[in-house]
Amino acid sequence: GEDVEQSLFLSVREGDSSVINCTYTDSSSTYLYWYKQEPGAGLQLLTYIFSNMDMKQDQRLTVLLNKKDKHLSLRIADTQTGDSAIYFCAESGGYQKVTFGTGTKLQVIP
Amino acid sequence: DVKVTQSSRYLVKRTGEKVFLECVQDMDHENMFWYRQDPGLGLRLIYFSYDVKMKEKGDIPEGYSVSREKKERFSLILESASTNQTSMYLCASSSSVRTSGIYNEQFFGPGTRLTVL
């Protein structure tokens, strides 16, 4: 079945950039997503990219997609303490089901 | 404001008990999902439903069942709780039509942390 892999933990200093990486196996993925989970809460969609794009920018967030290598990354510029959360990469082939990754816990050090 | 609610934030049950976790959404979504979240394993899909009275097994359905009698409500049932079902359970819903430019955006409830003793 589909598989989505992420590193489990990332620590950065406040003001630095964070880069969270993800690899996926399903070559028919149509949509790729980044979700954010703050402590004690459910997941919330942060941003997404279509598989026919290679980059998407949204304020401090930049998503890069390398479809050949099935690699997705999320860059957060000027990381703030409020960005501390778990970030999930996810993919969907356009049907109802979405496959989520293992999640990367981002710790921002003041 | 879109909302997915779960019946309990914290639940403690004993081994062998029957456990019901309830989820309600107010967005008229066709699709509803139950996941469990464990450290290092991410979100794993237990069951999902794309219509009333319809259900599909996810990746880890063993030991669980579901019920969807009304569109807005999706219940997860642990017939005989075991300690290895101690976990965070997340419910989500999504629309079958494209909304805000994308398909399959899932809206999550706050989760139920279940402890089985």
mmCIF file of C-alpha atoms in Angstrom:
data_model
loop_
_atom_site.group_PDB
_atom_site.id
_atom_site.type_symbol
_atom_site.label_atom_id
_atom_site.label_comp_id
_atom_site.label_asym_id
_atom_site.label_seq_id
_atom_site.Cartn_x
_atom_site.Cartn_y
_atom_site.Cartn_z
ATOM 1 C CA GLY A 1 0.000 0.000 0.000
ATOM 2 C CA GLU A 2 0.912 3.665 0.068
ATOM 3 C CA ASP A 3 3.642 4.737 2.441
ATOM 4 C CA VAL A 4 4.593 8.224 3.647
ATOM 5 C CA GLU A 5 7.796 8.688 5.642
ATOM 6 C CA GLN A 6 9.075 11.588 7.699
ATOM 7 C CA SER A 7 11.806 12.130 10.243
ATOM 8 C CA LEU A 8 10.368 12.176 13.751
ATOM 9 C CA PHE A 9 11.960 15.250 15.256
ATOM 10 C CA LEU A 10 13.406 18.642 14.286
ATOM 11 C CA SER A 11 14.785 21.339 16.562
ATOM 12 C CA VAL A 12 15.467 24.904 15.386
ATOM 13 C CA ARG A 13 16.202 28.267 16.950
ATOM 14 C CA GLU A 14 13.603 31.020 16.835
ATOM 15 C CA GLY A 15 14.114 33.182 13.750
ATOM 16 C CA ASP A 16 15.833 30.423 11.743
ATOM 17 C CA SER A 17 14.234 28.557 8.843
ATOM 18 C CA SER A 18 12.802 25.068 9.376
ATOM 19 C CA VAL A 19 12.738 22.452 6.657
ATOM 20 C CA ILE A 20 10.592 19.364 7.156
ATOM 21 C CA ASN A 21 11.023 16.554 4.642
ATOM 22 C CA CYS A 22 8.744 13.780 3.475
ATOM 23 C CA THR A 23 8.972 10.902 1.010
ATOM 24 C CA TYR A 24 6.041 8.984 -0.415
ATOM 25 C CA THR A 25 5.679 5.890 -2.544
ATOM 26 C CA ASP A 26 2.392 6.307 -4.442
ATOM 27 C CA SER A 27 3.199 7.546 -7.949
ATOM 28 C CA SER A 28 -0.492 8.255 -8.603
ATOM 29 C CA SER A 29 -0.696 10.872 -5.838
ATOM 30 C CA THR A 30 -2.676 13.842 -7.075
ATOM 31 C CA TYR A 31 -2.677 16.035 -3.985
ATOM 32 C CA LEU A 32 -0.017 16.404 -1.348
ATOM 33 C CA TYR A 33 -0.774 18.128 1.925
ATOM 34 C CA TRP A 34 0.844 19.460 5.040
ATOM 35 C CA TYR A 35 -1.195 19.333 8.229
ATOM 36 C CA LYS A 36 -0.298 20.892 11.572
ATOM 37 C CA GLN A 37 -1.233 19.457 14.969
ATOM 38 C CA GLU A 38 -0.861 21.753 17.937
ATOM 39 C CA PRO A 39 -0.663 20.253 21.442
ATOM 40 C CA GLY A 40 -3.993 18.809 22.590
ATOM 41 C CA ALA A 41 -5.709 19.411 19.258
ATOM 42 C CA GLY A 42 -6.641 17.583 16.093
ATOM 43 C CA LEU A 43 -4.908 18.149 12.773
ATOM 44 C CA GLN A 44 -5.544 21.212 10.650
ATOM 45 C CA LEU A 45 -4.673 21.684 6.992
ATOM 46 C CA LEU A 46 -1.744 24.073 6.627
ATOM 47 C CA THR A 47 -1.135 24.025 2.894
ATOM 48 C CA TYR A 48 -1.292 21.716 -0.134
ATOM 49 C CA ILE A 49 0.194 21.301 -3.585
ATOM 50 C CA PHE A 50 -1.053 19.636 -6.747
ATOM 51 C CA SER A 51 1.163 16.954 -8.221
ATOM 52 C CA ASN A 52 1.638 18.970 -11.435
ATOM 53 C CA MET A 53 3.302 21.817 -9.498
ATOM 54 C CA ASP A 54 6.842 21.911 -8.172
ATOM 55 C CA MET A 55 6.583 24.834 -5.783
ATOM 56 C CA LYS A 56 3.990 26.732 -3.828
ATOM 57 C CA GLN A 57 4.553 29.746 -1.595
ATOM 58 C CA ASP A 58 2.144 31.009 1.023
ATOM 59 C CA GLN A 59 3.511 33.787 3.248
ATOM 60 C CA ARG A 60 6.195 32.145 5.454
ATOM 61 C CA LEU A 61 5.536 28.690 4.011
ATOM 62 C CA THR A 62 7.197 27.226 0.926
ATOM 63 C CA VAL A 63 6.313 23.769 -0.353
ATOM 64 C CA LEU A 64 8.682 22.043 -2.770
ATOM 65 C CA LEU A 65 7.728 18.917 -4.682
ATOM 66 C CA ASN A 66 10.167 16.670 -6.532
ATOM 67 C CA LYS A 67 7.817 14.261 -8.243
ATOM 68 C CA LYS A 68 10.612 12.210 -9.806
ATOM 69 C CA ASP A 69 12.081 11.411 -6.382
ATOM 70 C CA LYS A 70 8.656 11.453 -4.653
ATOM 71 C CA HIS A 71 9.995 13.993 -2.175
ATOM 72 C CA LEU A 72 8.027 16.799 -0.548
ATOM 73 C CA SER A 73 9.359 19.489 1.765
ATOM 74 C CA LEU A 74 7.896 22.266 3.872
ATOM 75 C CA ARG A 75 10.024 25.297 4.633
ATOM 76 C CA ILE A 76 8.944 27.681 7.369
ATOM 77 C CA ALA A 77 10.774 31.006 7.226
ATOM 78 C CA ASP A 78 11.495 33.001 10.390
ATOM 79 C CA THR A 79 10.287 30.175 12.642
ATOM 80 C CA GLN A 80 8.414 31.328 15.745
ATOM 81 C CA THR A 81 7.665 29.578 19.047
ATOM 82 C CA GLY A 82 4.033 29.361 17.913
ATOM 83 C CA ASP A 83 5.186 27.082 15.082
ATOM 84 C CA SER A 84 6.060 24.373 17.619
ATOM 85 C CA ALA A 85 3.774 21.469 16.675
ATOM 86 C CA ILE A 86 3.688 18.139 14.899
ATOM 87 C CA TYR A 87 3.641 18.438 11.109
ATOM 88 C CA PHE A 88 2.133 15.669 9.001
ATOM 89 C CA CYS A 89 2.761 15.105 5.344
ATOM 90 C CA ALA A 90 -0.142 13.426 3.528
ATOM 91 C CA GLU A 91 -1.037 12.300 0.021
ATOM 92 C CA SER A 92 -4.207 11.470 -1.860
ATOM 93 C CA GLY A 93 -4.897 9.989 -5.256
ATOM 94 C CA GLY A 94 -8.112 11.971 -5.570
ATOM 95 C CA TYR A 95 -10.412 9.482 -3.862
ATOM 96 C CA GLN A 96 -11.723 9.851 -0.342
ATOM 97 C CA LYS A 97 -8.771 8.208 1.342
ATOM 98 C CA VAL A 98 -5.745 10.208 2.466
ATOM 99 C CA THR A 99 -2.531 8.556 3.651
ATOM 100 C CA PHE A 100 -0.714 10.387 6.442
ATOM 101 C CA GLY A 101 2.940 10.225 7.351
ATOM 102 C CA THR A 102 4.450 9.511 10.722
ATOM 103 C CA GLY A 103 4.621 13.186 11.688
ATOM 104 C CA THR A 104 7.598 15.441 12.500
ATOM 105 C CA LYS A 105 7.675 17.141 15.875
ATOM 106 C CA LEU A 106 9.094 20.636 15.465
ATOM 107 C CA GLN A 107 10.624 22.172 18.563
ATOM 108 C CA VAL A 108 11.436 25.891 18.401
ATOM 109 C CA ILE A 109 14.033 27.055 20.899
ATOM 110 C CA PRO A 110 13.656 30.700 22.021
ATOM 111 C CA ASP B 1 -17.190 27.681 11.691
ATOM 112 C CA VAL B 2 -16.789 24.066 10.648
ATOM 113 C CA LYS B 3 -16.770 21.612 13.477
ATOM 114 C CA VAL B 4 -16.050 18.004 14.299
ATOM 115 C CA THR B 5 -16.762 17.027 17.886
ATOM 116 C CA GLN B 6 -15.852 13.878 19.774
ATOM 117 C CA SER B 7 -17.817 12.673 22.775
ATOM 118 C CA SER B 8 -14.938 12.553 25.253
ATOM 119 C CA ARG B 9 -11.444 14.045 25.504
ATOM 120 C CA TYR B 10 -10.245 11.420 27.980
ATOM 121 C CA LEU B 11 -11.576 7.939 28.672
ATOM 122 C CA VAL B 12 -10.372 5.195 30.994
ATOM 123 C CA LYS B 13 -11.745 1.687 30.548
ATOM 124 C CA ARG B 14 -10.953 -1.801 31.782
ATOM 125 C CA THR B 15 -9.825 -4.749 29.686
ATOM 126 C CA GLY B 16 -12.807 -6.571 28.204
ATOM 127 C CA GLU B 17 -15.211 -3.628 28.374
ATOM 128 C CA LYS B 18 -17.202 -2.527 25.334
ATOM 129 C CA VAL B 19 -16.228 1.005 24.395
ATOM 130 C CA PHE B 20 -18.092 3.503 22.219
ATOM 131 C CA LEU B 21 -16.412 6.555 20.754
ATOM 132 C CA GLU B 22 -18.763 9.033 19.131
ATOM 133 C CA CYS B 23 -18.024 11.627 16.475
ATOM 134 C CA VAL B 24 -20.366 14.281 15.098
ATOM 135 C CA GLN B 25 -19.766 16.744 12.245
ATOM 136 C CA ASP B 26 -21.912 19.704 11.294
ATOM 137 C CA MET B 27 -20.620 20.275 7.743
ATOM 138 C CA ASP B 28 -22.906 17.838 5.898
ATOM 139 C CA HIS B 29 -19.818 15.875 4.806
ATOM 140 C CA GLU B 30 -20.259 12.565 3.062
ATOM 141 C CA ASN B 31 -17.005 11.007 4.273
ATOM 142 C CA MET B 32 -16.001 10.243 7.833
ATOM 143 C CA PHE B 33 -12.894 8.565 9.208
ATOM 144 C CA TRP B 34 -11.493 7.044 12.378
ATOM 145 C CA TYR B 35 -7.734 7.065 12.985
ATOM 146 C CA ARG B 36 -5.535 6.128 15.845
ATOM 147 C CA GLN B 37 -2.401 8.127 16.570
ATOM 148 C CA ASP B 38 0.595 6.558 18.285
ATOM 149 C CA PRO B 39 4.061 8.090 18.782
ATOM 150 C CA GLY B 40 6.394 7.194 15.946
ATOM 151 C CA LEU B 41 3.609 5.561 13.938
ATOM 152 C CA GLY B 42 1.685 8.651 12.891
ATOM 153 C CA LEU B 43 -1.975 8.344 11.929
ATOM 154 C CA ARG B 44 -3.280 4.945 10.981
ATOM 155 C CA LEU B 45 -6.706 4.557 9.403
ATOM 156 C CA ILE B 46 -9.052 2.178 11.231
ATOM 157 C CA TYR B 47 -12.300 2.539 9.268
ATOM 158 C CA PHE B 48 -13.954 5.056 7.022
ATOM 159 C CA SER B 49 -17.416 5.668 5.644
ATOM 160 C CA TYR B 50 -18.387 7.446 2.440
ATOM 161 C CA ASP B 51 -22.138 7.345 2.993
ATOM 162 C CA VAL B 52 -24.760 6.521 5.577
ATOM 163 C CA LYS B 53 -24.698 2.823 6.483
ATOM 164 C CA MET B 54 -21.594 2.305 4.336
ATOM 165 C CA LYS B 55 -18.217 1.406 5.807
ATOM 166 C CA GLU B 56 -14.810 0.403 4.535
ATOM 167 C CA LYS B 57 -11.910 -1.160 6.406
ATOM 168 C CA GLY B 58 -8.796 0.905 6.750
ATOM 169 C CA ASP B 59 -5.300 -0.324 7.470
ATOM 170 C CA ILE B 60 -5.863 -1.599 11.029
ATOM 171 C CA PRO B 61 -9.528 -2.657 11.489
ATOM 172 C CA GLU B 62 -8.890 -5.659 13.730
ATOM 173 C CA GLY B 63 -10.579 -5.335 17.110
ATOM 174 C CA TYR B 64 -12.789 -2.444 15.970
ATOM 175 C CA SER B 65 -16.170 -1.954 14.339
ATOM 176 C CA VAL B 66 -18.068 1.152 13.259
ATOM 177 C CA SER B 67 -21.603 2.400 12.821
ATOM 178 C CA ARG B 68 -22.993 5.178 10.677
ATOM 179 C CA GLU B 69 -26.757 5.401 11.018
ATOM 180 C CA LYS B 70 -26.947 9.148 10.321
ATOM 181 C CA LYS B 71 -24.869 11.291 8.000
ATOM 182 C CA GLU B 72 -23.499 13.496 10.739
ATOM 183 C CA ARG B 73 -22.529 10.752 13.201
ATOM 184 C CA PHE B 74 -19.837 8.067 13.012
ATOM 185 C CA SER B 75 -19.227 5.741 15.940
ATOM 186 C CA LEU B 76 -16.177 3.593 16.676
ATOM 187 C CA ILE B 77 -16.781 0.495 18.784
ATOM 188 C CA LEU B 78 -14.232 -1.586 20.639
ATOM 189 C CA GLU B 79 -16.119 -4.815 21.283
ATOM 190 C CA SER B 80 -13.733 -6.011 23.995
ATOM 191 C CA ALA B 81 -11.100 -3.425 24.877
ATOM 192 C CA SER B 82 -7.511 -4.571 25.250
ATOM 193 C CA THR B 83 -4.443 -2.769 26.603
ATOM 194 C CA ASN B 84 -2.927 -2.513 23.127
ATOM 195 C CA GLN B 85 -5.855 -0.302 22.142
ATOM 196 C CA THR B 86 -4.635 2.406 24.510
ATOM 197 C CA SER B 87 -4.122 5.314 22.119
ATOM 198 C CA MET B 88 -5.301 8.685 20.857
ATOM 199 C CA TYR B 89 -8.326 8.316 18.583
ATOM 200 C CA LEU B 90 -9.029 10.980 15.997
ATOM 201 C CA CYS B 91 -12.186 11.403 13.972
ATOM 202 C CA ALA B 92 -12.228 13.355 10.701
ATOM 203 C CA SER B 93 -14.676 14.255 7.959
ATOM 204 C CA SER B 94 -14.367 15.439 4.377
ATOM 205 C CA SER B 95 -16.563 16.421 1.470
ATOM 206 C CA SER B 96 -16.807 14.359 -1.708
ATOM 207 C CA VAL B 97 -16.876 17.520 -3.794
ATOM 208 C CA ARG B 98 -14.076 19.952 -4.435
ATOM 209 C CA THR B 99 -14.112 22.713 -1.856
ATOM 210 C CA SER B 100 -11.800 25.726 -1.623
ATOM 211 C CA GLY B 101 -9.935 24.480 -4.671
ATOM 212 C CA ILE B 102 -8.957 21.045 -3.395
ATOM 213 C CA TYR B 103 -10.352 17.612 -2.796
ATOM 214 C CA ASN B 104 -10.174 15.612 0.364
ATOM 215 C CA GLU B 105 -9.332 18.273 2.907
ATOM 216 C CA GLN B 106 -10.017 16.472 6.159
ATOM 217 C CA PHE B 107 -11.397 18.267 9.210
ATOM 218 C CA PHE B 108 -10.428 16.737 12.510
ATOM 219 C CA GLY B 109 -11.951 16.536 15.933
ATOM 220 C CA PRO B 110 -9.794 17.236 19.028
ATOM 221 C CA GLY B 111 -9.246 13.537 19.723
ATOM 222 C CA THR B 112 -10.114 11.100 22.507
ATOM 223 C CA ARG B 113 -7.275 9.754 24.605
ATOM 224 C CA LEU B 114 -8.306 6.236 25.585
ATOM 225 C CA THR B 115 -6.521 4.316 28.306
ATOM 226 C CA VAL B 116 -7.342 0.627 28.758
ATOM 227 C CA LEU B 117 -6.240 -0.794 32.099
#
